[in-house]
CSV table of C-alpha atoms in Angstrom, one decimal:
chain,number,residue,atom,x,y,z
A,227,UNK,CA,34.0,5.9,-124.2
A,228,UNK,CA,33.6,3.3,-121.7
A,229,UNK,CA,34.6,0.0,-123.3
A,230,UNK,CA,33.6,-3.7,-122.5
A,231,UNK,CA,36.1,-7.2,-122.8
A,232,UNK,CA,33.7,-9.4,-125.1
A,233,UNK,CA,35.8,-12.7,-125.3
A,234,UNK,CA,38.8,-11.6,-127.8
A,235,UNK,CA,37.2,-7.4,-128.6
A,236,UNK,CA,36.4,-4.5,-127.0
A,237,UNK,CA,32.7,-3.2,-127.5
A,238,UNK,CA,31.9,-0.1,-126.3
A,239,UNK,CA,29.7,0.3,-123.5
A,240,UNK,CA,27.2,3.1,-126.0
A,241,UNK,CA,26.1,1.1,-129.5
A,242,UNK,CA,23.7,2.6,-132.1
A,243,UNK,CA,20.2,0.7,-132.6
A,244,UNK,CA,18.8,1.3,-136.1
A,245,UNK,CA,15.6,0.4,-135.5
A,246,UNK,CA,14.0,4.5,-135.5
A,247,UNK,CA,16.2,6.4,-137.6
A,248,UNK,CA,15.0,9.9,-138.3
A,249,UNK,CA,12.6,10.5,-141.3
A,250,UNK,CA,11.6,12.6,-143.7
A,251,UNK,CA,9.1,14.9,-143.9
A,252,UNK,CA,7.0,12.9,-146.0
A,253,UNK,CA,7.3,10.3,-142.7
A,254,UNK,CA,8.5,7.1,-144.4
A,255,UNK,CA,11.5,7.6,-146.5
A,256,UNK,CA,14.7,7.6,-143.8
A,257,UNK,CA,17.1,11.0,-144.0
A,258,UNK,CA,20.1,9.0,-145.2
A,259,UNK,CA,22.1,12.6,-145.0
A,260,UNK,CA,21.4,13.0,-141.1
A,261,UNK,CA,21.8,9.3,-140.8
A,262,UNK,CA,25.4,9.7,-141.9
A,263,UNK,CA,26.1,13.0,-139.9
A,264,UNK,CA,25.2,10.6,-137.1
A,265,UNK,CA,26.6,7.7,-137.8
A,266,UNK,CA,29.7,9.8,-138.6
A,267,UNK,CA,29.6,12.2,-135.1
A,268,UNK,CA,29.0,7.9,-133.3
A,269,UNK,CA,32.3,6.9,-134.6
A,270,UNK,CA,34.6,9.9,-133.9
A,271,UNK,CA,32.9,9.9,-130.7
A,272,UNK,CA,33.4,5.7,-130.2
A,273,UNK,CA,30.7,4.0,-130.7
A,274,UNK,CA,31.4,1.5,-133.1
A,275,UNK,CA,28.8,-0.9,-132.2
A,276,UNK,CA,25.7,-1.2,-135.2
A,277,UNK,CA,22.4,-2.7,-134.3
A,278,UNK,CA,19.9,-3.1,-137.3
A,279,UNK,CA,17.6,-5.8,-138.2
A,280,UNK,CA,15.7,-7.3,-141.3
A,281,UNK,CA,12.2,-6.1,-140.7
A,282,UNK,CA,13.4,-1.9,-139.1
A,283,UNK,CA,12.2,0.4,-141.5
A,284,UNK,CA,10.2,-2.0,-143.6
A,285,UNK,CA,13.4,-3.6,-144.8
A,286,UNK,CA,15.6,-0.2,-145.2
A,287,UNK,CA,17.6,0.0,-142.0
A,288,UNK,CA,19.9,-2.6,-143.2
A,289,UNK,CA,20.4,-1.0,-146.9
A,290,UNK,CA,20.9,2.5,-145.3
A,291,UNK,CA,23.5,1.3,-142.9
A,292,UNK,CA,25.2,-0.7,-144.8
A,293,UNK,CA,25.6,1.9,-147.4
A,294,UNK,CA,26.9,4.8,-145.2
A,295,UNK,CA,29.6,2.0,-143.0
A,296,UNK,CA,30.7,0.9,-145.8
A,297,UNK,CA,33.0,4.2,-146.5
A,298,UNK,CA,35.0,3.3,-143.1
A,299,UNK,CA,37.9,0.3,-142.9
A,300,UNK,CA,35.9,-2.8,-142.1
A,301,UNK,CA,38.1,-3.7,-139.1
A,302,UNK,CA,36.6,-0.2,-137.2
A,303,UNK,CA,33.2,-1.4,-136.6
A,304,UNK,CA,30.7,-3.9,-135.6
A,305,UNK,CA,27.4,-4.5,-137.2
A,306,UNK,CA,25.1,-6.4,-135.7
A,307,UNK,CA,21.6,-7.5,-137.4
A,308,UNK,CA,19.2,-10.6,-137.2
A,309,UNK,CA,17.0,-13.2,-138.3
A,310,UNK,CA,13.4,-12.8,-138.6
A,311,UNK,CA,12.2,-16.0,-137.3
A,312,UNK,CA,9.7,-14.2,-135.3
A,313,UNK,CA,7.4,-13.3,-137.9
A,314,UNK,CA,4.9,-15.7,-138.2
A,315,UNK,CA,5.6,-16.4,-141.9
A,316,UNK,CA,4.2,-19.6,-144.0
A,317,UNK,CA,7.5,-20.5,-145.0
A,318,UNK,CA,11.2,-20.0,-144.2
A,319,UNK,CA,14.0,-19.6,-146.0
A,320,UNK,CA,17.3,-18.6,-143.9
A,321,UNK,CA,20.2,-19.1,-147.0
A,322,UNK,CA,18.2,-16.6,-149.3
A,323,UNK,CA,17.3,-14.0,-146.4
A,324,UNK,CA,21.2,-14.1,-145.1
A,325,UNK,CA,22.4,-14.0,-148.5
A,326,UNK,CA,20.6,-11.2,-149.2
A,327,UNK,CA,21.3,-9.3,-145.5
A,328,UNK,CA,25.1,-9.6,-146.3
A,329,UNK,CA,24.7,-7.6,-150.0
A,330,UNK,CA,22.7,-5.0,-148.3
A,331,UNK,CA,24.4,-4.8,-145.3
A,332,UNK,CA,27.6,-4.6,-148.3
A,333,UNK,CA,29.6,-7.3,-146.0
A,334,UNK,CA,30.6,-10.7,-146.2
A,335,UNK,CA,30.2,-11.4,-142.5
A,336,UNK,CA,28.6,-10.0,-139.7
A,337,UNK,CA,30.5,-9.6,-136.4
A,338,UNK,CA,26.9,-10.5,-134.4
A,339,UNK,CA,24.5,-12.1,-135.6
A,340,UNK,CA,21.2,-12.8,-133.9
A,341,UNK,CA,17.6,-15.5,-133.9
A,342,UNK,CA,15.6,-12.2,-133.6
A,343,UNK,CA,13.5,-13.1,-130.4
A,344,UNK,CA,13.1,-15.9,-129.6
A,345,UNK,CA,9.9,-15.8,-126.7
A,346,UNK,CA,6.1,-17.9,-126.4
A,347,UNK,CA,5.4,-16.9,-129.8
A,348,UNK,CA,7.9,-18.0,-132.1
A,349,UNK,CA,9.9,-20.4,-130.6
A,350,UNK,CA,7.9,-23.7,-132.5
A,351,UNK,CA,9.0,-21.5,-135.9
A,352,UNK,CA,12.4,-21.7,-134.8
A,353,UNK,CA,12.8,-25.5,-133.5
A,354,UNK,CA,10.5,-26.6,-136.7
A,355,UNK,CA,13.3,-29.0,-138.4
A,356,UNK,CA,11.2,-28.2,-141.9
A,357,UNK,CA,13.5,-24.8,-141.8
A,358,UNK,CA,16.2,-26.1,-139.8
A,359,UNK,CA,17.2,-22.5,-138.9
A,360,UNK,CA,20.0,-23.5,-135.8
A,361,UNK,CA,21.9,-25.6,-138.1
A,362,UNK,CA,22.0,-23.0,-141.3
A,363,UNK,CA,23.1,-20.4,-138.9
A,364,UNK,CA,25.2,-22.8,-137.3
A,365,UNK,CA,27.4,-23.5,-140.6
A,366,UNK,CA,27.4,-19.7,-141.2
A,367,UNK,CA,29.6,-19.6,-138.4
A,368,UNK,CA,32.0,-22.2,-139.1
A,369,UNK,CA,32.2,-20.7,-142.6
A,370,UNK,CA,33.6,-17.5,-141.1
A,371,UNK,CA,30.3,-15.4,-142.0
A,372,UNK,CA,29.0,-14.8,-138.4
A,373,UNK,CA,31.4,-14.1,-136.1
A,374,UNK,CA,29.4,-14.2,-133.0
A,375,UNK,CA,26.0,-15.8,-133.1
A,376,UNK,CA,23.5,-15.0,-130.3
A,377,UNK,CA,19.2,-14.5,-129.8
A,378,UNK,CA,17.1,-11.3,-129.1
A,379,UNK,CA,14.0,-12.4,-126.6
A,380,UNK,CA,11.2,-10.7,-124.9
A,381,UNK,CA,10.3,-13.8,-123.4
A,382,UNK,CA,9.4,-15.0,-120.1
A,383,UNK,CA,11.3,-16.0,-117.7
A,384,UNK,CA,10.5,-20.0,-118.1
A,385,UNK,CA,10.7,-19.3,-121.6
A,386,UNK,CA,14.3,-17.7,-121.7
A,387,UNK,CA,15.4,-21.1,-119.9
A,388,UNK,CA,13.6,-23.2,-122.2
A,389,UNK,CA,15.6,-21.3,-124.7
A,390,UNK,CA,18.8,-21.9,-123.2
A,391,UNK,CA,18.1,-25.4,-121.9
A,392,UNK,CA,17.0,-26.5,-125.6
A,393,UNK,CA,19.0,-27.0,-128.7
A,394,UNK,CA,19.5,-23.5,-128.9
A,395,UNK,CA,21.5,-22.7,-125.5
A,396,UNK,CA,25.0,-24.4,-126.6
A,397,UNK,CA,25.6,-22.8,-129.4
A,398,UNK,CA,24.3,-19.0,-128.8
A,399,UNK,CA,27.4,-16.9,-127.2
A,400,UNK,CA,25.1,-13.8,-125.9
A,401,UNK,CA,21.1,-13.0,-125.6
A,402,UNK,CA,20.3,-8.9,-126.0
A,403,UNK,CA,17.0,-8.3,-123.9
A,404,UNK,CA,15.4,-5.3,-123.0
A,405,UNK,CA,16.8,-4.4,-119.8
A,406,UNK,CA,16.2,-0.7,-118.8
A,407,UNK,CA,14.9,0.6,-115.2
A,408,UNK,CA,11.0,0.1,-115.7
A,409,UNK,CA,11.8,-3.0,-117.3
A,410,UNK,CA,13.6,-4.4,-114.9
A,411,UNK,CA,10.3,-5.0,-113.3
A,412,UNK,CA,7.6,-4.8,-115.5
A,413,UNK,CA,9.4,-7.2,-118.3
A,414,UNK,CA,11.0,-8.9,-114.8
A,415,UNK,CA,14.4,-8.4,-116.2
A,416,UNK,CA,16.4,-8.8,-113.2
A,417,UNK,CA,15.2,-12.5,-113.3
A,418,UNK,CA,16.0,-12.9,-117.0
A,419,UNK,CA,19.4,-11.0,-116.1
A,420,UNK,CA,20.0,-14.1,-113.3
A,421,UNK,CA,18.9,-16.9,-115.9
A,422,UNK,CA,21.5,-15.4,-118.5
A,423,UNK,CA,24.2,-15.0,-116.1
A,424,UNK,CA,23.6,-19.0,-114.6
A,425,UNK,CA,24.4,-19.8,-118.2
């Protein structure tokens, strides 16, 4: 496995995403036995970064991943999950959601916590002072319940600049974008990488 330095830790170049886990024959239930064998294989081959999120598998991904990872020492893996501020709810409760995520994942802290898909359609919700999203998660980082705070995005380059130049920019340590050969041009990922590197 190739590893890359991120601040004081080494992360594998390959992570384990959990948005589309294998399902049983009913096409609804996660095949937890198969997922466990996949995670065991990943861990034994140097992949120790796992990425999940509140909405994945209708909320079941966090629970399944947390349950399986709990059999390993906590300092042997890194877990990333995301706050669903992009889901256009009538109201948001960051504290309740975050507390539930800790419970579902069976952890006392998240190694990486992302504000999920800050983009053109969700930026207003993330900035709405009624919810206090940024302030809450900055406090959780200070309290040690988040080790590294960042965000994911499918935003256009101009919106990405707006995010980084706005109140979120100075608190974000990392950004996760959709980056592959197709999206280098289709989602203008080349320009997004340039913007992120500049920040």
